[in-house]
Amino acid sequence: MTKQTLMTPGPVPLPPEVLDVLALPMEHHRTPEFEALFGRVLENLKKVFETSERVFVQTSTGSGGMESALVNCLSPGDTVIAIVSGKFGERWADMAEVFGAKVIRHEVPWGKVVQVADIEKLLKANPEAVAVITQACETSTAVLHPIRELAQVTKSHKAVLMVDAITALGALQMPMDGYGIDVLIGGSQKAFMLPTGLSFISFSKKAWALTETSKCPKFYFDIREERKANEKGESLFSTAVTHIRALDRVLSIFLTKGMHKVHERIQALSKATILAASEMGLKILSEVPSPSVTAILMPDGIDSAKVRSEMEKQSNVIVMGGQDQLKGKIIRIGHMGAISDEDMAVTFKAFAKALNSLKPETVSDAQLQKALSVIESTLKSTPAVLSDGPTSSQAHL
Amino acid sequence: MTKQTLMTPGPVPLPPEVLDVLALPMEHHRTPEFEALFGRVLENLKKVFETSERVFVQTSTGSGGMESALVNCLSPGDTVIAIVSGKFGERWADMAEVFGAKVIRHEVPWGKVVQVADIEKLLKANPEAVAVITQACETSTAVLHPIRELAQVTKSHKAVLMVDAITALGALQMPMDGYGIDVLIGGSQKAFMLPTGLSFISFSKKAWALTETSKCPKFYFDIREERKANEKGESLFSTAVTHIRALDRVLSIFLTKGMHKVHERIQALSKATILAASEMGLKILSEVPSPSVTAILMPDGIDSAKVRSEMEKQSNVIVMGGQDQLKGKIIRIGHMGAISDEDMAVTFKAFAKALNSLKPETVSDAQLQKALSVIESTLKSTPAVLSDGPTSSQAHL
């Protein structure tokens, strides 16, 4: 079988440096070496979060991080304003209801950004609201919401701002302290270039105050207990040694090269994707596209589920389709992880081939050549951020 | 630095076959190949659980599995009888209280097994009890509780029997259906020879009935939603591809070689440890020792925390000490994972050296030689269960 070209917004292709660390022999977490590593990871995560608060590592998927945010801050009966602009917004609103919150759903048309003034109105009308919850990037629509502006609004209200930045943190600047975000959540299988299995979370002082009175029952995600354990250099439950060692490697690469370099590469992949799609006559769904993932609208009469399937069958290139109301309408291409320039070219060749096999002459040879050319020119000045090991494409060999 | 010899009851040394799989490139979970693999894993887990019920894989440590058992079956106010015979029993009882249960703690002296008649009396006195919760092996005391007999008692009562078999499942026979266990929990970093990060759980029909009426709030661990996802060949949240591929490899090795071979090897390591300790004049803590881990009592005047520390410093051999009331009193040696005969010899040499450095002439040369000899003779007929790849010790190179 040919190499799989993984272009989804999580899981993402892992660099060889990470794969090497995943294959290291197991070691115990109660040794001076590992304790030093764990301490370094927690400190380095603070640099990615751009916060002076502690950052916590939980053994869970990103959804576990979203649950942790809610159960640590809320009490049953609390009012929560949920920005619902796609699948993940729906999930978080559902979750808040399960834990007893009175949820005010602010529905945003899929593909659009939230209007900050609408949230300000809701906060004024519901001054008792304890939290505003939102995605930074709503993965299902590839939209980037105005987190900085939302935080400016929540600052002067009782409510904390909780941000699911699972498809944003590490991919673009999301300075927790600088913006005034109260709860910030990330996940390992996105910009952190790791396997699924860790969520990251941090709480502002305003959010810590809520944890003192929160009445939601919690044990596995109890952040105050996790903090006590971290203060002793331990994790609350079994330590995910393999993941944490790989995270240490990734953070070391990121911080040595500079987070701005990581962001620039992802931004360049996003730009190249949008320009290449445009050369092929295709439009973008998102009102404000997130650098981490791009949602490309299909030409009339083409079902994106079939495009996705043909790309996989014909070329072993994996992209995502649309979900629910966007089913059949979009192809989503991720920009996080160890994506080489060649991966991008392979993806667009496969994309054009799939489109043409479903509807002949959708993309002309000339259009494809222009798309490939714009990819090459856009990416050449911003190489992938990896250490000096083999190139990312070798990770697949 | 010399190779670390990891002899703890989790994390455990991983075989080279597992390390190889952990280093494979990331792939997407929505492909026919991965969906087939995931389906196979779920089927093969049923064979290890010895159940006809579904087994679920959750992205969490074992404690997440313990929480899942409680929140899926209980409602606030429910009576729970908790067998508390060590650290993990305490944790589970605390957890049940957090989720609103009225917990009747049945304290068993650390190192002793629970008396089944005591539980029968408690069930008769508290017929409203919804669950009896117990460890199979209480890792902190290395005791194996009589699960089969407990299940015979709970069968004729309202209560379900929930078994934390994290340090037992895969290491010894624990037939869920055959014994009549209602909720059975395992963890990846024990006999399954994987990194920390997955918990496994299954529910009997009696337990499924409880899930229909359970009022504990749950989302991340909602097993009825997980079941719906599994029925479509998916996991409820992001799929832990790397761990699940490695689990597939381990289950394939286990089931090809036969689970009885896995159990026999672990039993042999346990027997060798007990006999070797005896040759060195040392006694065992546990009234009924679990095959998965052995707790060795220290000679008078020797602090086990110092023994543990000296073994690490002098020989890079990692064992566990005792916790809380057993602090300083025991050394715990694990028998799960890719442990070679040589690892056992290295461990006992390091053990004798550490004891003698703390209290000269605790173990004579003759005693150590007898210990090494009994290890060799006990293990030689039951080799480690791995595929035909390199020996386990090469995994550390």
Short mmCIF file of C-alpha atoms in Angstrom, two decimals, chain A residues 23-383:
data_model
loop_
_atom_site.label_atom_id
_atom_site.label_comp_id
_atom_site.label_asym_id
_atom_site.label_seq_id
_atom_site.Cartn_x
_atom_site.Cartn_y
_atom_site.Cartn_z
CA ALA A 23 9.36 3.81 21.00
CA LEU A 24 11.62 4.34 24.03
CA PRO A 25 11.50 1.65 26.73
CA MET A 26 9.03 2.29 29.55
CA GLU A 27 10.53 3.94 32.59
CA HIS A 28 9.18 4.69 36.03
CA HIS A 29 7.82 8.14 36.79
CA ARG A 30 9.25 8.21 40.34
CA THR A 31 12.87 8.79 39.35
CA PRO A 32 14.79 12.07 39.54
CA GLU A 33 15.15 12.06 35.72
CA PHE A 34 11.47 11.69 34.98
CA GLU A 35 10.42 14.10 37.70
CA ALA A 36 12.71 16.73 36.17
CA LEU A 37 11.19 16.04 32.76
CA PHE A 38 7.62 16.31 34.08
CA GLY A 39 8.41 19.59 35.81
CA ARG A 40 9.94 20.93 32.60
CA VAL A 41 6.86 19.92 30.60
CA LEU A 42 4.54 21.76 32.98
CA GLU A 43 6.74 24.88 32.81
CA ASN A 44 7.02 24.74 29.02
CA LEU A 45 3.27 24.33 28.61
CA LYS A 46 2.88 27.66 30.42
CA LYS A 47 4.93 29.24 27.64
CA VAL A 48 2.61 27.84 24.96
CA PHE A 49 -0.46 28.94 26.96
CA GLU A 50 1.31 32.29 27.59
CA THR A 51 0.18 32.26 31.19
CA SER A 52 1.70 32.59 34.63
CA GLU A 53 -0.89 30.13 35.96
CA ARG A 54 -0.27 26.39 36.28
CA VAL A 55 -1.13 24.25 33.26
CA PHE A 56 -2.42 20.73 33.94
CA VAL A 57 -2.02 17.57 31.90
CA GLN A 58 -4.91 15.12 32.08
CA THR A 59 -5.00 11.63 30.59
CA SER A 60 -8.04 12.03 28.32
CA THR A 61 -9.07 13.19 24.88
CA GLY A 62 -9.89 16.86 24.36
CA SER A 63 -13.50 16.20 25.38
CA GLY A 64 -12.20 15.21 28.81
CA GLY A 65 -10.56 18.63 28.99
CA MET A 66 -13.88 20.26 28.10
CA GLU A 67 -15.60 18.28 30.87
CA SER A 68 -12.85 19.22 33.31
CA ALA A 69 -13.44 22.93 32.62
CA LEU A 70 -17.15 22.61 33.40
CA VAL A 71 -17.09 20.31 36.43
CA ASN A 72 -14.33 22.26 38.14
CA CYS A 73 -16.02 25.66 37.82
CA LEU A 74 -19.77 25.09 37.77
CA SER A 75 -22.51 24.13 40.18
CA PRO A 76 -25.88 22.69 39.17
CA GLY A 77 -28.28 25.50 38.32
CA ASP A 78 -25.56 27.88 37.11
CA THR A 79 -26.33 29.85 33.97
CA VAL A 80 -23.96 29.24 31.08
CA ILE A 81 -23.96 31.11 27.76
CA ALA A 82 -22.86 28.65 25.08
CA ILE A 83 -21.69 29.88 21.70
CA VAL A 84 -22.89 27.13 19.38
CA SER A 85 -21.42 27.47 15.90
CA GLY A 86 -20.89 23.83 14.98
CA LYS A 87 -20.54 20.25 16.23
CA PHE A 88 -18.14 20.99 19.06
CA GLY A 89 -20.17 23.92 20.31
CA GLU A 90 -23.20 21.62 20.40
CA ARG A 91 -21.22 19.01 22.33
CA TRP A 92 -20.05 21.48 24.95
CA ALA A 93 -23.54 22.92 25.44
CA ASP A 94 -24.96 19.39 25.81
CA MET A 95 -22.23 18.59 28.32
CA ALA A 96 -22.99 21.68 30.41
CA GLU A 97 -26.65 20.63 30.53
CA VAL A 98 -25.72 17.14 31.66
CA PHE A 99 -23.87 18.68 34.60
CA GLY A 100 -26.92 20.68 35.58
CA ALA A 101 -26.24 24.09 34.05
CA LYS A 102 -29.02 26.27 32.70
CA VAL A 103 -27.62 26.68 29.20
CA ILE A 104 -28.45 29.66 27.01
CA ARG A 105 -27.51 28.53 23.51
CA HIS A 106 -26.39 31.33 21.24
CA GLU A 107 -26.65 29.75 17.81
CA VAL A 108 -24.28 31.08 15.15
CA PRO A 109 -24.89 29.98 11.55
CA TRP A 110 -22.36 27.29 10.65
CA GLY A 111 -19.46 28.95 8.85
CA LYS A 112 -20.01 32.36 10.46
CA VAL A 113 -18.17 33.98 13.38
CA VAL A 114 -19.90 34.98 16.57
CA GLN A 115 -20.82 38.67 16.87
CA VAL A 116 -19.24 39.91 20.08
CA ALA A 117 -22.02 42.49 20.55
CA ASP A 118 -24.56 39.65 20.73
CA ILE A 119 -22.65 38.08 23.61
CA GLU A 120 -22.38 41.42 25.37
CA LYS A 121 -26.17 41.79 25.11
CA LEU A 122 -26.67 38.28 26.49
CA LEU A 123 -24.35 39.00 29.40
CA LYS A 124 -26.23 42.20 30.21
CA ALA A 125 -29.56 40.39 30.01
CA ASN A 126 -28.23 37.51 32.12
CA PRO A 127 -25.86 39.08 34.65
CA GLU A 128 -26.04 35.91 36.76
CA ALA A 129 -24.27 33.93 34.00
CA VAL A 130 -21.27 32.10 35.44
CA ALA A 131 -19.56 31.23 32.17
CA VAL A 132 -19.40 31.92 28.47
CA ILE A 133 -18.17 28.83 26.65
CA THR A 134 -16.84 28.89 23.11
CA GLN A 135 -14.54 27.20 20.67
CA ALA A 136 -11.54 29.21 19.50
CA CYS A 137 -11.55 27.27 16.23
CA GLU A 138 -14.80 25.36 15.65
CA THR A 139 -13.28 22.33 13.90
CA SER A 140 -16.50 21.41 12.09
CA THR A 141 -16.67 24.76 10.24
CA ALA A 142 -12.98 25.79 10.34
CA VAL A 143 -14.05 29.18 11.71
CA LEU A 144 -11.84 31.18 14.07
CA HIS A 145 -13.83 33.14 16.65
CA PRO A 146 -12.68 36.52 18.07
CA ILE A 147 -11.42 35.28 21.43
CA ARG A 148 -9.56 38.45 22.36
CA GLU A 149 -12.69 40.55 21.87
CA LEU A 150 -14.89 38.07 23.73
CA ALA A 151 -12.48 38.17 26.67
CA GLN A 152 -12.65 41.96 26.73
CA VAL A 153 -16.40 41.65 27.17
CA THR A 154 -16.43 38.90 29.81
CA LYS A 155 -13.79 40.77 31.84
CA SER A 156 -16.35 43.31 33.03
CA HIS A 157 -18.98 40.69 33.86
CA LYS A 158 -19.34 37.97 36.45
CA ALA A 159 -18.90 35.25 33.82
CA VAL A 160 -15.62 33.54 33.10
CA LEU A 161 -14.64 32.88 29.48
CA MET A 162 -13.92 29.19 28.81
CA VAL A 163 -12.20 28.51 25.51
CA ASP A 164 -11.97 25.13 23.82
CA ALA A 165 -8.76 25.84 21.90
CA ILE A 166 -8.13 22.19 21.08
CA THR A 167 -7.80 22.98 17.35
CA ALA A 168 -6.09 26.32 17.98
CA LEU A 169 -3.60 26.17 20.82
CA GLY A 170 -0.10 25.74 19.43
CA ALA A 171 -1.36 26.50 15.93
CA LEU A 172 -1.85 30.23 16.43
CA GLN A 173 -1.28 32.77 19.14
CA MET A 174 -3.75 32.33 21.98
CA PRO A 175 -2.17 34.20 24.90
CA MET A 176 -4.25 33.24 27.91
CA ASP A 177 -3.10 36.07 30.18
CA GLY A 178 -2.75 38.63 27.40
CA TYR A 179 -6.28 38.08 26.11
CA GLY A 180 -7.80 37.48 29.54
CA ILE A 181 -9.04 33.94 28.89
CA ASP A 182 -10.22 32.26 32.10
CA VAL A 183 -10.14 28.58 31.18
CA LEU A 184 -8.05 27.47 28.20
CA ILE A 185 -8.06 23.90 26.87
CA GLY A 186 -5.74 22.15 24.42
CA GLY A 187 -5.33 18.60 23.15
CA SER A 188 -2.33 16.44 22.29
CA GLN A 189 -3.38 15.18 18.83
CA LYS A 190 -3.52 18.61 17.19
CA ALA A 191 -0.76 21.23 16.93
CA PHE A 192 1.20 19.35 19.62
CA MET A 193 1.88 16.58 17.05
CA LEU A 194 1.25 13.73 19.49
CA PRO A 195 -1.10 10.77 19.59
CA THR A 196 -4.54 11.28 21.15
CA GLY A 197 -4.46 10.83 24.91
CA LEU A 198 -3.66 14.07 26.73
CA SER A 199 -5.67 17.22 27.36
CA PHE A 200 -4.15 20.42 28.70
CA ILE A 201 -6.00 22.96 30.82
CA SER A 202 -5.30 26.13 32.75
CA PHE A 203 -7.42 28.36 34.99
CA SER A 204 -7.19 32.12 35.61
CA LYS A 205 -7.57 33.55 39.12
CA LYS A 206 -11.20 34.37 38.31
CA ALA A 207 -11.73 30.71 37.36
CA TRP A 208 -9.81 29.38 40.38
CA ALA A 209 -12.24 31.30 42.58
CA LEU A 210 -15.09 29.35 40.99
CA THR A 211 -13.34 26.04 41.68
CA GLU A 212 -13.50 26.86 45.40
CA THR A 213 -17.31 26.84 45.41
CA SER A 214 -18.08 24.50 42.50
CA LYS A 215 -20.57 21.80 43.50
CA CYS A 216 -20.41 19.57 40.41
CA PRO A 217 -19.24 16.14 41.56
CA LYS A 218 -15.78 15.31 40.20
CA PHE A 219 -12.95 12.98 40.99
CA TYR A 220 -11.02 11.97 37.86
CA PHE A 221 -10.97 15.57 36.65
CA ASP A 222 -10.66 17.22 40.08
CA ILE A 223 -8.20 20.00 39.32
CA ARG A 224 -7.66 21.04 42.93
CA GLU A 225 -6.48 17.52 43.74
CA GLU A 226 -4.38 17.48 40.58
CA ARG A 227 -2.78 20.74 41.71
CA LYS A 228 -1.88 19.22 45.08
CA ALA A 229 -0.25 16.27 43.31
CA ASN A 230 1.61 18.53 40.85
CA GLU A 231 2.94 20.59 43.76
CA LYS A 232 4.63 17.39 44.95
CA GLY A 233 6.01 16.73 41.45
CA GLU A 234 3.45 13.98 40.81
CA SER A 235 0.34 13.54 38.72
CA LEU A 236 -2.90 12.69 40.53
CA PHE A 237 -3.34 9.31 38.84
CA SER A 238 -1.02 7.04 36.85
CA THR A 239 1.44 9.10 34.86
CA ALA A 240 1.18 8.80 31.07
CA VAL A 241 4.97 8.44 30.79
CA THR A 242 5.12 7.68 27.05
CA HIS A 243 2.95 10.63 26.00
CA ILE A 244 4.61 13.02 28.43
CA ARG A 245 8.11 12.17 27.23
CA ALA A 246 6.98 12.81 23.65
CA LEU A 247 5.34 16.07 24.73
CA ASP A 248 8.63 17.11 26.31
CA ARG A 249 10.32 16.52 22.96
CA VAL A 250 7.72 18.53 21.04
CA LEU A 251 7.80 21.44 23.48
CA SER A 252 11.57 21.46 23.33
CA ILE A 253 11.47 21.69 19.51
CA PHE A 254 8.77 24.37 19.62
CA LEU A 255 10.50 26.56 22.15
CA THR A 256 13.97 26.15 20.65
CA LYS A 257 12.74 27.13 17.20
CA GLY A 258 10.23 29.65 18.52
CA MET A 259 6.44 29.33 18.68
CA HIS A 260 6.15 32.07 16.05
CA LYS A 261 7.92 29.72 13.61
CA VAL A 262 5.35 27.01 14.35
CA HIS A 263 2.52 29.50 13.84
CA GLU A 264 4.07 30.85 10.63
CA ARG A 265 4.32 27.38 9.12
CA ILE A 266 0.68 26.61 9.93
CA GLN A 267 -0.36 30.02 8.62
CA ALA A 268 1.55 29.34 5.40
CA LEU A 269 -0.13 25.95 4.95
CA SER A 270 -3.49 27.63 5.49
CA LYS A 271 -2.71 30.39 3.01
CA ALA A 272 -1.38 27.91 0.44
CA THR A 273 -4.55 25.83 0.78
CA ILE A 274 -6.87 28.81 0.34
CA LEU A 275 -4.91 30.12 -2.66
CA ALA A 276 -4.67 26.68 -4.27
CA ALA A 277 -8.40 26.10 -3.81
CA SER A 278 -9.04 29.48 -5.39
CA GLU A 279 -6.85 28.58 -8.38
CA MET A 280 -9.03 25.50 -8.77
CA GLY A 281 -12.15 27.67 -8.74
CA LEU A 282 -13.23 26.63 -5.25
CA LYS A 283 -14.53 28.81 -2.42
CA ILE A 284 -13.92 28.73 1.33
CA LEU A 285 -16.79 28.17 3.78
CA SER A 286 -15.53 30.09 6.78
CA GLU A 287 -16.25 33.78 7.30
CA VAL A 288 -12.98 33.98 9.25
CA PRO A 289 -10.87 30.92 8.43
CA SER A 290 -8.78 29.41 11.22
CA PRO A 291 -5.11 28.87 10.30
CA SER A 292 -5.36 25.34 11.74
CA VAL A 293 -7.90 23.91 9.28
CA THR A 294 -9.57 25.00 6.02
CA ALA A 295 -13.10 24.12 4.89
CA ILE A 296 -13.44 24.16 1.10
CA LEU A 297 -16.92 24.32 -0.46
CA MET A 298 -17.72 21.82 -3.20
CA PRO A 299 -18.70 22.87 -6.72
CA ASP A 300 -22.40 22.40 -7.52
CA GLY A 301 -23.44 18.79 -7.87
CA ILE A 302 -20.42 17.24 -6.16
CA ASP A 303 -20.84 15.40 -2.85
CA SER A 304 -17.84 16.00 -0.60
CA ALA A 305 -18.30 12.61 1.08
CA LYS A 306 -17.58 11.04 -2.30
CA VAL A 307 -14.59 13.31 -2.87
CA ARG A 308 -13.18 12.30 0.51
CA SER A 309 -13.76 8.64 -0.26
CA GLU A 310 -12.23 8.86 -3.77
CA MET A 311 -9.16 10.68 -2.45
CA GLU A 312 -8.66 7.85 0.02
CA LYS A 313 -9.27 5.07 -2.50
CA GLN A 314 -7.38 6.60 -5.42
CA SER A 315 -4.48 8.25 -3.61
CA ASN A 316 -4.48 7.21 0.07
CA VAL A 317 -4.87 10.85 1.04
CA ILE A 318 -7.07 11.36 4.10
CA VAL A 319 -9.06 14.57 4.48
CA MET A 320 -12.34 15.20 6.30
CA GLY A 321 -15.80 15.86 4.88
CA GLY A 322 -18.57 17.88 6.51
CA GLN A 323 -20.82 16.83 9.39
CA ASP A 324 -24.58 17.20 9.88
CA GLN A 325 -25.81 20.29 8.02
CA LEU A 326 -22.47 20.52 6.21
CA LYS A 327 -22.53 16.85 5.18
CA GLY A 328 -21.57 16.52 1.53
CA LYS A 329 -20.83 20.24 1.26
CA ILE A 330 -17.22 20.73 2.40
CA ILE A 331 -13.80 19.14 2.42
CA ARG A 332 -11.69 20.00 5.46
CA ILE A 333 -7.91 19.99 5.23
CA GLY A 334 -5.84 20.25 8.40
CA HIS A 335 -2.64 22.28 8.72
CA MET A 336 -1.21 20.96 11.99
CA GLY A 337 1.47 18.32 12.51
CA ALA A 338 4.42 17.25 10.40
CA ILE A 339 3.07 18.25 6.99
CA SER A 340 5.68 18.56 4.26
CA ASP A 341 5.43 20.71 1.14
CA GLU A 342 5.24 17.45 -0.79
CA ASP A 343 2.24 16.31 1.31
CA MET A 344 0.40 19.45 0.20
CA ALA A 345 1.17 18.83 -3.47
CA VAL A 346 0.11 15.19 -3.18
CA THR A 347 -3.12 16.29 -1.50
CA PHE A 348 -4.10 18.78 -4.18
CA LYS A 349 -3.27 16.36 -6.99
CA ALA A 350 -5.48 13.79 -5.29
CA PHE A 351 -8.18 16.41 -4.72
CA ALA A 352 -8.27 17.43 -8.40
CA LYS A 353 -8.24 13.79 -9.50
CA ALA A 354 -11.15 12.93 -7.22
CA LEU A 355 -13.17 15.97 -8.34
CA ASN A 356 -12.58 15.14 -12.00
CA SER A 357 -13.46 11.49 -11.54
CA LEU A 358 -16.80 12.52 -10.03
CA LYS A 359 -17.48 15.32 -12.54
CA PRO A 360 -15.15 15.45 -15.54
CA GLU A 361 -13.31 18.71 -16.24
CA THR A 362 -14.06 20.25 -12.85
CA VAL A 363 -10.38 21.14 -12.52
CA SER A 364 -8.31 21.67 -15.66
CA ASP A 365 -4.65 20.70 -15.89
CA ALA A 366 -3.77 24.37 -16.07
CA GLN A 367 -5.72 25.11 -12.89
CA LEU A 368 -4.03 22.27 -11.04
CA GLN A 369 -0.60 23.44 -12.19
CA LYS A 370 -1.37 26.95 -10.93
CA ALA A 371 -2.55 25.50 -7.62
CA LEU A 372 0.65 23.45 -7.23
CA SER A 373 2.72 26.45 -8.16
CA VAL A 374 1.07 28.69 -5.56
CA ILE A 375 1.57 25.97 -2.93
CA GLU A 376 5.26 25.78 -3.74
CA SER A 377 5.79 29.53 -3.73
CA THR A 378 3.78 30.07 -0.53
CA LEU A 379 5.55 27.36 1.46
CA LYS A 380 9.12 27.72 0.33
CA SER A 381 10.01 30.53 2.72
CA THR A 382 8.46 28.85 5.79
CA PRO A 383 9.81 25.32 6.23
#
